[in-house]
Short mmCIF file of C-alpha atoms and ligand atoms in Angstrom, two decimals:
data_model
loop_
_atom_site.label_atom_id
_atom_site.label_comp_id
_atom_site.label_asym_id
_atom_site.label_seq_id
_atom_site.Cartn_x
_atom_site.Cartn_y
_atom_site.Cartn_z
CA UNK A 1 98.48 -82.96 -55.00
CA UNK A 2 97.31 -81.64 -51.65
CA UNK A 3 95.39 -78.45 -52.16
CA UNK A 4 96.83 -75.49 -50.33
CA UNK A 5 94.51 -73.77 -47.81
CA UNK A 6 92.94 -70.56 -48.97
CA UNK A 7 93.69 -67.10 -47.59
CA UNK A 8 92.56 -66.45 -44.05
CA UNK A 9 89.61 -64.26 -44.92
CA UNK A 10 86.89 -63.17 -42.53
CA UNK A 11 83.46 -64.15 -43.83
CA UNK A 12 79.90 -63.37 -42.87
CA UNK A 13 76.99 -65.70 -43.66
CA UNK A 14 73.40 -64.56 -44.14
CA UNK A 15 71.10 -67.58 -43.96
CA UNK A 16 71.10 -70.55 -41.61
CA UNK A 17 69.59 -73.43 -43.58
CA UNK A 18 71.10 -76.27 -45.65
CA UNK A 19 73.12 -73.98 -47.93
CA UNK A 20 74.27 -71.77 -45.05
CA UNK A 21 75.60 -74.90 -43.39
CA UNK A 22 77.43 -76.03 -46.56
CA UNK A 23 78.97 -72.57 -46.97
CA UNK A 24 80.04 -72.56 -43.29
CA UNK A 25 81.75 -75.94 -43.67
CA UNK A 26 83.52 -74.73 -46.80
CA UNK A 27 84.67 -71.46 -45.23
CA UNK A 28 86.22 -73.28 -42.28
CA UNK A 29 87.79 -76.00 -44.45
CA UNK A 30 89.27 -73.41 -46.79
CA UNK A 31 91.04 -71.72 -43.87
CA UNK A 32 88.63 -68.82 -43.43
CA UNK A 33 87.00 -67.48 -40.27
CA UNK A 34 83.24 -67.11 -39.87
CA UNK A 35 83.11 -63.71 -38.20
CA UNK A 36 79.32 -63.50 -38.00
CA UNK A 37 76.06 -65.16 -38.96
CA UNK A 38 72.77 -63.34 -39.56
CA UNK A 39 69.17 -64.28 -40.19
CA UNK A 40 65.80 -62.56 -40.11
CA UNK A 41 65.46 -64.39 -36.80
CA UNK A 42 68.10 -63.39 -34.21
CA UNK A 43 67.40 -66.65 -32.39
CA UNK A 44 68.12 -68.67 -35.54
CA UNK A 45 71.27 -66.62 -36.09
CA UNK A 46 72.50 -67.33 -32.55
CA UNK A 47 71.85 -71.07 -32.88
CA UNK A 48 73.56 -71.18 -36.26
CA UNK A 49 76.56 -69.19 -34.98
CA UNK A 50 77.09 -71.94 -32.42
CA UNK A 51 76.58 -74.73 -34.99
CA UNK A 52 78.85 -73.05 -37.56
CA UNK A 53 81.65 -72.21 -35.11
CA UNK A 54 81.20 -68.51 -35.87
CA UNK A 55 82.64 -65.76 -33.67
CA UNK A 56 79.17 -64.32 -33.09
CA UNK A 57 75.67 -63.74 -34.38
CA UNK A 58 74.68 -60.35 -35.81
CA UNK A 59 71.34 -58.80 -34.89
CA UNK A 60 70.25 -58.58 -38.52
CA UNK A 61 71.55 -59.12 -42.09
CA UNK A 62 71.92 -55.34 -42.37
CA UNK A 63 74.05 -55.20 -39.21
CA UNK A 64 76.29 -57.95 -40.57
CA UNK A 65 76.71 -56.19 -43.91
CA UNK A 66 77.61 -52.92 -42.14
CA UNK A 67 80.51 -54.48 -40.19
CA UNK A 68 84.00 -53.34 -41.15
CA UNK A 69 85.76 -56.52 -40.04
CA UNK A 70 84.40 -58.80 -42.78
CA UNK A 71 86.00 -59.38 -46.22
CA UNK A 72 83.20 -61.32 -47.92
CA UNK A 73 79.51 -61.98 -47.33
CA UNK A 74 77.97 -65.33 -48.29
CA UNK A 75 74.25 -64.96 -49.11
CA UNK A 76 72.33 -68.20 -48.42
CA UNK A 77 68.75 -66.97 -48.08
CA UNK A 78 65.58 -67.57 -50.12
CA UNK A 79 65.91 -66.63 -53.80
CA UNK A 80 63.67 -63.55 -53.65
CA UNK A 81 66.04 -61.86 -51.15
CA UNK A 82 69.27 -62.40 -53.11
CA UNK A 83 69.17 -59.26 -55.25
CA UNK A 84 68.59 -56.86 -52.36
CA UNK A 85 71.21 -58.39 -50.07
CA UNK A 86 73.79 -58.67 -52.87
CA UNK A 87 73.27 -55.01 -53.81
CA UNK A 88 73.70 -53.99 -50.17
CA UNK A 89 76.93 -56.02 -49.85
CA UNK A 90 78.37 -54.50 -53.03
CA UNK A 91 77.42 -51.01 -51.82
CA UNK A 92 79.25 -51.71 -48.54
CA UNK A 93 82.46 -52.31 -50.50
CA UNK A 94 82.75 -56.01 -49.70
CA UNK A 95 83.07 -59.03 -51.97
CA UNK A 96 80.03 -61.27 -52.24
CA UNK A 97 79.22 -64.93 -52.83
CA UNK A 98 75.51 -65.21 -53.60
CA UNK A 99 73.69 -68.53 -53.89
CA UNK A 100 72.03 -69.24 -57.20
CA UNK A 101 69.78 -68.11 -58.67
CA UNK A 102 71.51 -64.74 -58.41
CA UNK A 103 68.12 -63.09 -58.90
CA UNK A 104 64.61 -64.10 -59.89
CA UNK A 105 64.54 -61.84 -62.95
CA UNK A 106 67.02 -61.17 -65.78
CA UNK A 107 66.78 -57.44 -65.10
CA UNK A 108 67.82 -57.81 -61.46
CA UNK A 109 70.64 -60.19 -62.38
CA UNK A 110 71.99 -57.76 -65.01
CA UNK A 111 71.81 -54.88 -62.53
CA UNK A 112 73.78 -56.88 -59.95
CA UNK A 113 76.38 -57.89 -62.52
CA UNK A 114 76.77 -54.25 -63.52
CA UNK A 115 77.13 -53.16 -59.89
CA UNK A 116 79.70 -55.88 -59.23
CA UNK A 117 81.71 -54.98 -62.35
CA UNK A 118 81.78 -51.33 -61.26
CA UNK A 119 82.76 -52.23 -57.69
CA UNK A 120 85.92 -54.06 -58.72
CA UNK A 121 85.15 -56.60 -56.00
CA UNK A 122 84.76 -60.36 -56.46
CA UNK A 123 81.15 -61.42 -56.95
CA UNK A 124 80.74 -65.19 -57.31
CA UNK A 125 77.86 -67.67 -57.67
CA UNK A 126 78.29 -71.30 -56.46
CA UNK A 127 78.01 -73.28 -59.68
CA UNK A 128 80.01 -75.81 -57.70
CA UNK A 129 79.74 -78.82 -60.00
CA UNK A 130 82.56 -77.21 -61.99
CA UNK A 131 84.85 -78.14 -59.08
CA UNK A 132 84.83 -81.93 -59.27
CA UNK A 133 88.20 -83.26 -60.50
CA UNK A 134 86.39 -85.56 -62.95
CA UNK A 135 84.63 -82.56 -64.49
CA UNK A 136 87.90 -80.65 -64.91
CA UNK A 137 89.51 -83.77 -66.47
CA UNK A 138 86.63 -84.04 -68.95
CA UNK A 139 86.90 -80.32 -69.73
CA UNK A 140 90.65 -80.53 -70.38
CA UNK A 141 90.36 -83.63 -72.57
CA UNK A 142 87.45 -82.23 -74.59
CA UNK A 143 89.24 -78.93 -75.09
CA UNK A 144 92.38 -80.83 -76.23
CA UNK A 145 90.26 -82.34 -79.04
CA UNK A 146 90.16 -85.90 -77.65
CA UNK A 147 86.39 -86.18 -78.23
CA UNK A 148 86.48 -84.76 -81.73
CA UNK A 149 83.74 -82.26 -82.63
CA UNK A 150 80.95 -82.50 -80.07
CA UNK A 151 77.62 -82.99 -81.83
CA UNK A 152 75.28 -84.26 -79.03
CA UNK A 153 75.11 -82.88 -75.45
CA UNK A 154 72.59 -84.67 -73.25
CA UNK A 155 71.79 -85.50 -69.68
CA UNK A 156 69.53 -84.88 -66.74
CA UNK A 157 69.37 -83.54 -63.26
CA UNK A 158 67.01 -85.62 -61.11
CA UNK A 159 66.05 -85.30 -57.44
CA UNK A 160 63.20 -86.61 -55.29
CA UNK A 161 63.04 -84.23 -52.33
CA UNK A 162 59.70 -82.88 -53.59
CA UNK A 163 58.17 -86.29 -54.34
CA UNK A 164 55.68 -85.77 -51.49
CA UNK A 165 53.00 -83.20 -52.46
CA UNK A 166 52.75 -82.19 -48.79
CA UNK A 167 56.44 -81.18 -48.65
CA UNK A 168 56.56 -77.46 -48.03
CA UNK A 169 59.61 -75.29 -48.49
CA UNK A 170 60.12 -71.68 -49.49
CA UNK A 171 61.24 -72.91 -52.93
CA UNK A 172 57.66 -74.00 -53.63
CA UNK A 173 56.31 -70.48 -53.11
CA UNK A 174 56.84 -68.46 -56.34
CA UNK A 175 56.92 -65.25 -54.27
CA UNK A 176 60.02 -66.55 -52.45
CA UNK A 177 61.53 -68.99 -54.96
CA UNK A 178 60.76 -67.25 -58.22
CA UNK A 179 58.63 -68.12 -61.22
CA UNK A 180 60.70 -71.20 -62.10
CA UNK A 181 61.34 -73.88 -59.47
CA UNK A 182 62.99 -77.01 -60.88
CA UNK A 183 64.79 -75.48 -63.87
CA UNK A 184 65.69 -72.25 -62.05
CA UNK A 185 67.05 -74.25 -59.11
CA UNK A 186 68.91 -77.17 -60.70
CA UNK A 187 68.50 -76.99 -64.49
CA UNK A 188 70.77 -73.95 -64.42
CA UNK A 189 73.51 -76.04 -62.78
CA UNK A 190 73.40 -78.51 -65.68
CA UNK A 191 73.49 -75.75 -68.30
CA UNK A 192 76.35 -73.93 -66.58
CA UNK A 193 78.33 -77.17 -66.36
CA UNK A 194 77.65 -78.02 -70.01
CA UNK A 195 78.80 -74.65 -71.30
CA UNK A 196 81.80 -74.63 -68.92
CA UNK A 197 83.03 -78.12 -69.88
CA UNK A 198 82.34 -78.02 -73.63
CA UNK A 199 82.86 -74.35 -74.48
CA UNK A 200 79.59 -74.44 -76.42
CA UNK A 201 76.97 -71.74 -75.87
CA UNK A 202 73.28 -72.58 -75.92
CA UNK A 203 71.69 -70.39 -78.62
CA UNK A 204 68.04 -71.45 -78.52
CA UNK A 205 65.73 -73.71 -76.54
CA UNK A 206 62.46 -75.58 -77.04
CA UNK A 207 61.09 -76.43 -73.59
CA UNK A 208 58.09 -77.90 -71.83
CA UNK A 209 57.52 -77.78 -68.11
CA UNK A 210 55.35 -80.13 -66.09
CA UNK A 211 54.00 -80.78 -62.62
CA UNK A 212 53.68 -84.16 -60.95
CA UNK A 213 50.90 -82.89 -58.71
CA UNK A 214 48.05 -80.51 -59.47
CA UNK A 215 48.19 -78.97 -56.02
CA UNK A 216 50.90 -78.32 -53.47
CA UNK A 217 50.67 -76.48 -50.20
CA UNK A 218 53.06 -73.56 -50.05
CA UNK A 219 54.44 -72.69 -46.60
CA UNK A 220 52.13 -69.65 -46.45
CA UNK A 221 49.12 -71.91 -46.51
CA UNK A 222 47.13 -73.84 -49.05
CA UNK A 223 48.07 -71.78 -52.07
CA UNK A 224 47.82 -73.43 -55.46
CA UNK A 225 51.43 -73.55 -56.64
CA UNK A 226 52.05 -73.65 -60.35
CA UNK A 227 55.83 -73.68 -60.55
CA UNK A 228 57.20 -76.72 -62.33
CA UNK A 229 58.28 -80.04 -60.81
CA UNK A 230 60.22 -80.78 -63.97
CA UNK A 231 61.15 -79.70 -67.47
CA UNK A 232 62.27 -81.21 -70.75
CA UNK A 233 64.48 -78.98 -72.87
CA UNK A 234 65.84 -79.45 -76.37
CA UNK A 235 68.54 -76.97 -77.33
CA UNK A 236 71.00 -76.01 -80.03
CA UNK A 237 74.47 -74.54 -79.57
CA UNK A 238 76.66 -71.98 -81.33
CA UNK A 239 78.90 -74.78 -82.65
CA UNK A 240 76.07 -76.78 -84.21
CA UNK A 241 75.48 -79.34 -81.49
CA UNK A 242 72.06 -80.64 -80.48
CA UNK A 243 71.21 -81.07 -76.83
CA UNK A 244 68.58 -82.40 -74.50
CA UNK A 245 68.04 -81.98 -70.79
CA UNK A 246 65.50 -83.48 -68.39
CA UNK A 247 65.11 -81.82 -65.00
CA UNK A 248 62.98 -83.20 -62.18
CA UNK A 249 62.53 -82.82 -58.45
CA UNK A 250 59.99 -85.67 -58.31
CA UNK A 251 62.03 -88.68 -59.49
CA UNK A 252 61.88 -91.16 -56.62
CA UNK A 253 65.25 -92.66 -55.78
CA UNK A 254 67.27 -89.95 -57.48
CA UNK A 255 68.78 -87.78 -54.72
CA UNK A 256 71.05 -85.37 -56.52
CA UNK A 257 71.73 -87.05 -59.82
CA UNK A 258 73.22 -84.56 -62.15
CA UNK A 259 74.59 -86.48 -65.14
CA UNK A 260 75.89 -85.60 -68.58
CA UNK A 261 77.13 -87.32 -71.71
CA UNK A 262 78.99 -85.11 -74.15
CA UNK A 263 79.34 -87.04 -77.39
CA UNK A 264 81.93 -86.27 -80.02
CA UNK A 265 82.71 -88.14 -83.22
CA UNK A 266 85.80 -89.73 -81.60
CA UNK A 267 84.75 -90.18 -77.98
CA UNK A 268 81.98 -89.59 -75.45
CA UNK A 269 82.53 -88.30 -71.92
CA UNK A 270 80.04 -89.22 -69.20
CA UNK A 271 79.81 -88.02 -65.58
CA UNK A 272 77.33 -88.83 -62.77
CA UNK A 273 77.45 -86.53 -59.74
CA UNK A 274 76.20 -89.31 -57.48
CA UNK A 275 79.34 -91.31 -58.43
CA UNK A 276 81.84 -88.48 -58.92
CA UNK A 277 84.89 -90.65 -58.44
CA UNK A 278 84.57 -92.00 -61.99
CA UNK A 279 84.84 -90.36 -65.39
CA UNK A 280 83.58 -92.65 -68.17
CA UNK A 281 85.21 -92.29 -71.60
CA UNK A 282 83.61 -94.17 -74.48
CA UNK A 283 85.21 -94.95 -77.84
CA UNK A 284 84.09 -97.31 -80.59
CA UNK A 285 86.77 -99.91 -79.81
CA UNK A 286 87.14 -99.32 -76.09
CA UNK A 287 85.40 -97.85 -73.11
CA UNK A 288 87.15 -96.99 -69.86
CA UNK A 289 86.27 -95.57 -66.51
CA UNK A 290 88.94 -93.34 -65.08
CA UNK A 291 89.02 -93.56 -61.29
CA UNK A 292 89.59 -90.00 -60.26
CA UNK A 293 92.55 -89.49 -57.96
CA UNK A 294 95.57 -87.30 -57.60
CA UNK A 295 97.75 -89.86 -59.40
CA UNK A 296 95.33 -90.81 -62.22
CA UNK A 297 94.46 -87.50 -63.83
CA UNK A 298 96.17 -86.13 -66.91
CA UNK A 299 95.12 -82.50 -66.64
CA UNK A 300 96.79 -80.04 -64.29
CA UNK A 301 93.50 -78.25 -63.71
CA UNK A 302 91.96 -81.58 -62.60
CA UNK A 303 94.86 -82.57 -60.37
CA UNK A 304 94.58 -79.20 -58.65
CA UNK A 305 91.23 -80.31 -57.20
CA UNK A 306 92.15 -83.95 -56.47
CA UNK A 307 93.06 -84.01 -52.79
CA UNK A 308 93.61 -87.76 -52.36
CA UNK A 309 94.59 -90.82 -54.43
CA UNK A 310 92.07 -92.93 -56.38
CA UNK A 311 89.70 -94.99 -54.28
CA UNK A 312 89.08 -92.20 -51.78
CA UNK A 313 85.99 -90.55 -53.27
CA UNK A 314 85.66 -86.80 -52.96
CA UNK A 315 82.13 -85.46 -52.83
CA UNK A 316 79.84 -82.49 -52.91
CA UNK A 317 81.26 -80.75 -49.82
CA UNK A 318 84.80 -81.13 -51.23
CA UNK A 319 83.66 -79.47 -54.47
CA UNK A 320 82.02 -76.70 -52.47
CA UNK A 321 85.17 -76.18 -50.42
CA UNK A 322 87.21 -75.98 -53.63
CA UNK A 323 84.81 -73.33 -54.96
CA UNK A 324 85.00 -71.26 -51.75
CA UNK A 325 88.80 -71.60 -51.64
CA UNK A 326 89.07 -70.33 -55.23
CA UNK A 327 86.62 -67.49 -54.57
CA UNK A 328 88.53 -66.45 -51.45
CA UNK A 329 91.81 -66.67 -53.41
CA UNK A 330 90.34 -64.34 -56.04
CA UNK A 331 89.26 -61.95 -53.27
CA UNK A 332 92.82 -62.02 -51.93
CA UNK A 333 94.05 -60.98 -55.38
CA UNK A 334 95.06 -64.31 -56.93
CA UNK A 335 94.27 -65.01 -60.57
CA UNK A 336 91.75 -67.88 -60.57
CA UNK A 337 90.54 -69.66 -63.73
CA UNK A 338 87.00 -71.02 -63.96
CA UNK A 339 85.42 -69.12 -61.06
CA UNK A 340 81.65 -68.69 -61.66
CA UNK A 341 80.79 -65.00 -61.26
CA UNK A 342 77.71 -62.80 -61.36
CA UNK A 343 78.02 -62.87 -65.16
CA UNK A 344 77.29 -66.60 -64.96
CA UNK A 345 74.39 -65.69 -62.70
CA UNK A 346 73.04 -63.50 -65.51
CA UNK A 347 73.48 -66.40 -67.94
CA UNK A 348 71.42 -68.66 -65.67
CA UNK A 349 68.66 -66.05 -65.43
CA UNK A 350 68.62 -65.67 -69.23
CA UNK A 351 68.32 -69.44 -69.73
CA UNK A 352 65.57 -69.72 -67.12
CA UNK A 353 63.63 -66.89 -68.75
CA UNK A 354 64.00 -68.51 -72.19
CA UNK A 355 62.83 -71.90 -70.90
CA UNK A 356 59.72 -70.40 -69.29
CA UNK A 357 58.91 -68.32 -72.39
CA UNK A 358 59.39 -71.30 -74.68
CA UNK A 359 57.17 -73.51 -72.52
CA UNK A 360 54.46 -70.84 -72.41
CA UNK A 361 54.56 -70.08 -76.14
CA UNK A 362 55.19 -73.66 -77.32
CA UNK A 363 57.94 -72.44 -79.63
CA UNK A 364 61.72 -72.10 -79.94
CA UNK A 365 63.17 -69.15 -78.00
CA UNK A 366 66.63 -67.71 -78.64
CA UNK A 367 69.12 -67.11 -75.84
CA UNK A 368 71.62 -64.22 -76.04
CA UNK A 369 75.07 -65.68 -76.80
CA UNK A 370 76.97 -62.91 -75.08
CA UNK A 371 76.16 -61.36 -71.74
CA UNK A 372 76.08 -57.61 -72.05
CA UNK A 373 76.24 -55.58 -68.88
CA UNK A 374 75.42 -51.88 -69.22
CA UNK A 375 78.03 -49.40 -68.02
CA UNK A 376 77.24 -47.01 -65.19
CA UNK A 377 76.69 -44.21 -67.74
CA UNK A 378 74.29 -46.37 -69.77
CA UNK A 379 72.40 -47.25 -66.62
CA UNK A 380 72.02 -43.62 -65.64
CA UNK A 381 70.15 -42.79 -68.86
C1 SOE B 1 67.95 -78.11 -53.90
O1 SOE B 1 67.40 -78.48 -55.11
C2 SOE B 1 69.47 -77.98 -54.01
O2 SOE B 1 69.96 -77.69 -52.73
C3 SOE B 1 69.88 -76.84 -54.94
O3 SOE B 1 69.37 -75.59 -54.49
C4 SOE B 1 71.40 -76.79 -55.03
O4 SOE B 1 71.83 -75.73 -55.87
C5 SOE B 1 71.89 -78.13 -55.58
O5 SOE B 1 73.31 -78.13 -55.71
C6 SOE B 1 71.45 -79.27 -54.67
O6 SOE B 1 69.99 -79.23 -54.49
#
């Protein structure tokens, strides 16, 4: 099934790095127009506008947000700036797509979710691993009961881009990246995907964090950095399952290896983001690897994201383009199932906070099952 292009929205991008580039590719491939690009550096904005095929560069993020010819702003800046920019975009009456983490504190994330709910605009967060066809196939099969009751949810998310202690990046600086680095950056992807695919909700965690190196040099100079290179998390869910997650950004040879195995009493479902063209289904008397393609999937929701037949692997940028297309469809008024919103951004902040508190206290920490967002009246008290 060839996906239909999205609505022809006009988008603005704040941020010119790796994620800004991925968002720009996705906006163009979904049929949108990049009206403007902004950065704290006008020079960087101008260079990115050329690279991204944008109509122009804005003089500042604020100038971009103030424009009246933009439907949606994509925020792709360092984590510590997300809350302020997202609040400004919502106040301007536009829809917003804000990179995760939505905010570096639960309080800021809840405030943004409340503002977005009140605005009536679309406010999305790119938990893009939901958008692989193999993931949607697993979700549909698990929800149909094919796995039987899920009792064990386990996996890992391993990278090696911080395997050199001299690597500097704003993510290393807790003032720019937040108080959690590895879990807050990629552990939240794994948790979002697990809850999205299985329907389970994590109710409590027991976590430890760790660093591969005693010292790192943050971009601002030789500051001792004590955010984690990795974490090990044991968790329980609202439906009685046990789970375990290992997160690392210092695992040499693992580039972006998000993997899960969701084990039921009838079948297990395994996915590896570095080989997304295969969904592995294990049963006692047979195991099979489904090659993901438009003709091989059983679930409508999976076929919707399969652009080409089996043997033509889709990848990360395709998943990102599917996310942006769905978000832009929602902005255009379509009903879209499975779009990660600011409420999912709050969930990620809650899980990150629980993991850090558990690691510090060396004890189990509960996670709210439901996300409550105060009304405007409650917030005015
Ligand atoms: C860096 O760890 C990073 O770019 C994350 O920030 C993204 O969310 C993840 O999808 C890929 O790795």
